[in-house]
Coordinates of C-alpha atoms in Angstrom, one line a residue:
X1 CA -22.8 -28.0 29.7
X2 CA -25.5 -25.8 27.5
X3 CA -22.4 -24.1 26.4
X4 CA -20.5 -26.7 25.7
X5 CA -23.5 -28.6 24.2
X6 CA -24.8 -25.6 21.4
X7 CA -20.7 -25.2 20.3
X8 CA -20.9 -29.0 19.5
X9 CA -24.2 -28.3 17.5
X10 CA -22.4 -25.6 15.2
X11 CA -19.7 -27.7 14.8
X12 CA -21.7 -30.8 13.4
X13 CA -23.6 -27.8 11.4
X14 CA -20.5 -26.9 9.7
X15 CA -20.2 -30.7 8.6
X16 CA -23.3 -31.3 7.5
X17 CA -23.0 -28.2 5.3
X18 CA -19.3 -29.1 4.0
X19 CA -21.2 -32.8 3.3
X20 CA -23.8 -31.4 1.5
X21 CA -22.3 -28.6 -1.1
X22 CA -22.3 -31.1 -4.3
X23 CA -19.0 -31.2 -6.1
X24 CA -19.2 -32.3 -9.5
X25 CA -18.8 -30.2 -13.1
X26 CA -16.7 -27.6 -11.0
X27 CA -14.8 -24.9 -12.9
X28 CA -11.4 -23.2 -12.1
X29 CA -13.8 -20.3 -10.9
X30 CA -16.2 -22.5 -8.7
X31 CA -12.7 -23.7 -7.0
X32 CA -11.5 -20.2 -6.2
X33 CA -14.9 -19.1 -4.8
X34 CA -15.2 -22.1 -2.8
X35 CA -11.8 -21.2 -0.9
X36 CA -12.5 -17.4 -0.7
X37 CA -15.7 -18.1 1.3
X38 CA -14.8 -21.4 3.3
X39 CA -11.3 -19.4 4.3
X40 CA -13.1 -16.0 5.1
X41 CA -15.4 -18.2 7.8
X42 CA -12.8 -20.2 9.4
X43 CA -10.2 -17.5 9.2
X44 CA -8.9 -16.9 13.0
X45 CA -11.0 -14.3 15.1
X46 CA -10.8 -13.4 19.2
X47 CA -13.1 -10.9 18.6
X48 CA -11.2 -8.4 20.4
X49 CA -9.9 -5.4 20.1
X50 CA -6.4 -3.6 20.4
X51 CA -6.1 -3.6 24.0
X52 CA -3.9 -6.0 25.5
X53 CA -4.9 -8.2 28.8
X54 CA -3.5 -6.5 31.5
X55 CA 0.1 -4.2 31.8
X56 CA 2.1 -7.1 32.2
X57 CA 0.0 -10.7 32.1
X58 CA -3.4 -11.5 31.3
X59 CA -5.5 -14.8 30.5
X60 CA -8.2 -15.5 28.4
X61 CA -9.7 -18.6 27.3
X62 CA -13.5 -19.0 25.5
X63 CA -15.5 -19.8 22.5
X64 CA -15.8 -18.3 19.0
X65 CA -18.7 -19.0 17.1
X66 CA -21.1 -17.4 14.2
X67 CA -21.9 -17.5 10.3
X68 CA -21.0 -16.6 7.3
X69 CA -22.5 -15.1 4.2
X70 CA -22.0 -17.4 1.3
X71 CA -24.1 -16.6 -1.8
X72 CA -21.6 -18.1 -4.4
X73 CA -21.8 -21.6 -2.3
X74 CA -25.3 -21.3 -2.7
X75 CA -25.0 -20.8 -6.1
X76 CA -23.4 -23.3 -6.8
X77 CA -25.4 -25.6 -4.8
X78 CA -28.2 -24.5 -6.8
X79 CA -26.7 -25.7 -9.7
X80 CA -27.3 -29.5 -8.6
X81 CA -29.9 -29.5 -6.2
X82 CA -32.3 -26.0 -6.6
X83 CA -34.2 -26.6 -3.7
X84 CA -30.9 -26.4 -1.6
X85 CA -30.2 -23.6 0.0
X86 CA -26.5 -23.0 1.2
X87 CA -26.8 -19.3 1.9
X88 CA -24.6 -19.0 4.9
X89 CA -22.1 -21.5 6.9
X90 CA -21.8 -21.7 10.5
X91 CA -17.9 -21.2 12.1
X92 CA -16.5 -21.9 15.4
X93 CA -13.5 -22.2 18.0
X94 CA -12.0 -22.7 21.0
X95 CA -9.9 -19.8 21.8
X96 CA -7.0 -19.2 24.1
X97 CA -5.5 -15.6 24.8
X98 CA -2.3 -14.3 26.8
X99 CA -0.5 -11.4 27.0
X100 CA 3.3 -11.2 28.1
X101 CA 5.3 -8.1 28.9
X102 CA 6.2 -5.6 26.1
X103 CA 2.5 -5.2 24.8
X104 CA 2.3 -8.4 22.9
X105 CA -0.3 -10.8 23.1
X106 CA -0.4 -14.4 21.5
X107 CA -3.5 -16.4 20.3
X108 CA -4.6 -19.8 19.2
X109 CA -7.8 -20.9 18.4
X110 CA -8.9 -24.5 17.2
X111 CA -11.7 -27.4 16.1
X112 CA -10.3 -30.5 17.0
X113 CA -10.6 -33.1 14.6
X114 CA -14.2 -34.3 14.4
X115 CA -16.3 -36.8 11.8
X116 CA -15.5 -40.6 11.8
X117 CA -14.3 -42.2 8.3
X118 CA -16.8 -41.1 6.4
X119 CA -16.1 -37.6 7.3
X120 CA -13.6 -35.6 9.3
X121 CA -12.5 -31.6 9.6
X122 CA -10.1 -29.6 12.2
X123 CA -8.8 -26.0 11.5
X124 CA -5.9 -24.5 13.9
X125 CA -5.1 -20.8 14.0
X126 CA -2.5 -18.8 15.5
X127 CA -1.7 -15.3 16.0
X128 CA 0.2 -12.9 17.8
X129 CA -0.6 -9.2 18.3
X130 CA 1.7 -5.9 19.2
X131 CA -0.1 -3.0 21.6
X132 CA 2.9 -0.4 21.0
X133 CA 0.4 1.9 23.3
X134 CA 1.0 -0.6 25.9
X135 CA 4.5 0.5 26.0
X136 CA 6.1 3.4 24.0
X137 CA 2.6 5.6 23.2
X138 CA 0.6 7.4 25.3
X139 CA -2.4 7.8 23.9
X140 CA -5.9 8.2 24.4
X141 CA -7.1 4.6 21.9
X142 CA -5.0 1.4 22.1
X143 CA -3.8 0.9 18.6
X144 CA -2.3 -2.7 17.8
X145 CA -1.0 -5.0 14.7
X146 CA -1.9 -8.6 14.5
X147 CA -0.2 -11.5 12.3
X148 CA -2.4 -14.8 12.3
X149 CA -2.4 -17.6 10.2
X150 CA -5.1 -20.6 10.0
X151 CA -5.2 -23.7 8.6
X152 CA -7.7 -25.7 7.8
X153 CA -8.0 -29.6 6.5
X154 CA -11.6 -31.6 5.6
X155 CA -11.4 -35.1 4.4
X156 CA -14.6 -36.5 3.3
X157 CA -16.6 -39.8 1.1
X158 CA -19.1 -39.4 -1.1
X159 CA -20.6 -40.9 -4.4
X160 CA -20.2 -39.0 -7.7
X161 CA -22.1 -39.3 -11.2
X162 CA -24.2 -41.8 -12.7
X163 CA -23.5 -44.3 -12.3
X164 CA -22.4 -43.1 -9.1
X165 CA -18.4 -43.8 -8.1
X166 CA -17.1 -43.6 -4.6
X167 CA -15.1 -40.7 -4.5
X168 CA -12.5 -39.6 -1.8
X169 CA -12.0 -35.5 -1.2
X170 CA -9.1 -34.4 0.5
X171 CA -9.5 -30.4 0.9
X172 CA -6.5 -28.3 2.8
X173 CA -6.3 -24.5 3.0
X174 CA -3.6 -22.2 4.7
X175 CA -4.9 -18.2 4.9
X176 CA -2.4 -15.7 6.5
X177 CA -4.4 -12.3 7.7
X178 CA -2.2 -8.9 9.0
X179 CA -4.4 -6.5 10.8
X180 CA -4.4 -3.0 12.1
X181 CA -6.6 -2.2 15.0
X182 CA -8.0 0.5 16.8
X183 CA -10.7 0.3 20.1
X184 CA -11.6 3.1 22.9
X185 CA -11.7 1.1 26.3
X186 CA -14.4 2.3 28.3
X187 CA -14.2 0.4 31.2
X188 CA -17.3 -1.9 30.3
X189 CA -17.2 -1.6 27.0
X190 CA -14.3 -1.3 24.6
X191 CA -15.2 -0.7 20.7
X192 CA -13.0 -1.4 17.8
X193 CA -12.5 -1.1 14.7
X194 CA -9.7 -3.0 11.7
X195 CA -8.5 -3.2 8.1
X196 CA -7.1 -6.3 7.3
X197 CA -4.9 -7.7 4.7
X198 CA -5.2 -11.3 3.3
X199 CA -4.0 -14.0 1.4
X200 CA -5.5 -17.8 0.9
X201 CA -4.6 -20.7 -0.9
X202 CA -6.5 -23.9 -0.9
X203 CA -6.3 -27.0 -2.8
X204 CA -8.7 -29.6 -3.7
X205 CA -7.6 -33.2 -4.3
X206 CA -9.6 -36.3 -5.8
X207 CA -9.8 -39.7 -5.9
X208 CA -12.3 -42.0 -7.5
X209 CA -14.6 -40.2 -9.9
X210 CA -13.4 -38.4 -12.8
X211 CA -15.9 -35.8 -13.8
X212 CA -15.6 -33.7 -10.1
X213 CA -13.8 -31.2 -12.1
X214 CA -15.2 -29.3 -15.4
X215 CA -13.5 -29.7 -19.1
X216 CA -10.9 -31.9 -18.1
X217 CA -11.2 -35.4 -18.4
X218 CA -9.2 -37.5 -14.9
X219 CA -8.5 -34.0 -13.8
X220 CA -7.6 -35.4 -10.0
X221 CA -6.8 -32.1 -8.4
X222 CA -7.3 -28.3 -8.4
X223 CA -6.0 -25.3 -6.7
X224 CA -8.0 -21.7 -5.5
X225 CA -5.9 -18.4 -4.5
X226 CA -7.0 -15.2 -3.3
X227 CA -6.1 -12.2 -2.1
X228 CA -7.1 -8.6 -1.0
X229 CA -8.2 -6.6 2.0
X230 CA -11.1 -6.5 4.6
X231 CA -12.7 -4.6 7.4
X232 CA -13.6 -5.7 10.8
X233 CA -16.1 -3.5 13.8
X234 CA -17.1 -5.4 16.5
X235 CA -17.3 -4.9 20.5
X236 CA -16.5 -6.3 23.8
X237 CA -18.6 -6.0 27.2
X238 CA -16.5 -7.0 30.0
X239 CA -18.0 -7.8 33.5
X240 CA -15.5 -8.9 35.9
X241 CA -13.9 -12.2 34.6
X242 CA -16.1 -12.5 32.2
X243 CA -16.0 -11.3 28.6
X244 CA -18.4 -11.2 25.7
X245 CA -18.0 -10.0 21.9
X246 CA -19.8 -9.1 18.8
X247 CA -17.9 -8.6 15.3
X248 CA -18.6 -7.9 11.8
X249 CA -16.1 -8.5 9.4
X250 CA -16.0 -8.9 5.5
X251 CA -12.6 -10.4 3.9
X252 CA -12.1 -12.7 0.5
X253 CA -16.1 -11.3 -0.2
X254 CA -17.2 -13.0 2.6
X255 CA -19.6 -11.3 5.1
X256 CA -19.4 -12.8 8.8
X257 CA -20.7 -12.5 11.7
X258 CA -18.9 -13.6 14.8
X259 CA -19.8 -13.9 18.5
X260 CA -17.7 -15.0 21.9
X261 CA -18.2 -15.9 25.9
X262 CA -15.0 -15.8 27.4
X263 CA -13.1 -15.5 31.1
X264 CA -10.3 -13.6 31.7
X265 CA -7.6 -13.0 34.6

């Protein structure tokens, strides 16, 4: 119950961080920085490397959970409120693994919708991965491409300007990810390494006040898009049924540091 009990904490962290960035005066700029670093911390993670769950089946099923760097969030933050500081913004998931003949293993990971009126956020991922050492190489690392996509929706209240108007945000963003892994399994331990290649769109809709976005009077809605490539390094430990994970990865500019406690059959 700990477990479950800390994941709910990060979870109600990411809220109150999402509740607390002040929107108001943004530019076309602060929109496009705001999805680059809110879509490199929920993009989808397992924290796992190429290897596949077992030669023909295999079962995994955990939590996903760290922070991200964030320095143009903060900012912007900074911009409103100086004494602020929005530095870094906590992620997290449920994840479910499983691996089917031919090498191929498919992923999910999700938040389920949380928040009341006033407030609420889910993201939903989904991936599949290809270990072609599994199956047609013999060689001495498990090498492995991954497709995943994640979306991500926050709906939120708050009060703009002065004097203040109730204002309604509506914020969706899609990011698609394809990855190239390598990792060494050493029985315990299996280290890994990635390049990834990403693209993000995420819009930004609202109702009520009209001065959320810069130089353009009832401007209601704006749009951010990004694109490049990434890195990711991380490691497993696995003990039995039980697995745990630590990853660095960097994609959209975004620096992030992930963790996971899983089983596995």
């Amino acid at each position: 119950m700990k477990l479950i009990s800390l994941f709910a904490a990060a979870l109600l962290a990411t809220a109150a961080h999402a509740q607390d960035i002040p929107l108001q005066n943004l530019t076309s700029d602060d929109v496009k920085n705001l999805v680059k670093e809110t879509s490199g911390n929920f993009n989808h993670t397992s924290v796992s490397g190429a290897s596949s769950l077992g030669t023909i089946w295999g079962f995994e099923v955990g939590l996903v959970g760290g922070v991200t760097k964030t320095p143009k969030i903060d900012e912007l933050v900074k911009r409103a409120e100086p004494q602020t500081k929005a530095d870094q913004i906590p992620h997290g998931q449920l994840l479910g693994r499983l691996t089917v003949p031919a090498g191929v293993t498919v992923e999910a990971g999700f938040i389920p919708k949380i928040g009341k009126e006033d407030f609420k956020f889910n993201t939903m991922s989904l991936g599949v991965m290809w270990t072609p050492t599994d199956v047609l190489l013999d060689w001495p690392l498990s090498v492995a491409g991954k497709f995943h996509i994640t979306r991500t929706n926050l709906d939120f209240r708050d009060t703009v300007g002065s004097p203040a108007v109730d204002t309604t945000f509506k914020y969706e963003s899609t990011t698609t990810v394809f990855s190239l892994l390598a990792s060494k399994n050493f029985v315990l331990v299996e280290p890994y390494v990635g390049i990834l290649f990403g693209q993000t769109k995420g819009d930004l809709d609202v109702t009520g006040s009209s001065t959320v976005f810069a130089g353009a009077t009832g401007q209601s809605s704006s749009s951010g898009k990004a694109s490049g490539t990434g890195f990711v390094v991380g490691a497993e430990l696995k003990l039995l049924i039980f697995k745990a994970g630590v990853e660095y990865s960097k994609l959209f500019d975004a620096g992030r540091f992930s963790g996971k406690l899983a089983l596995y059959f």
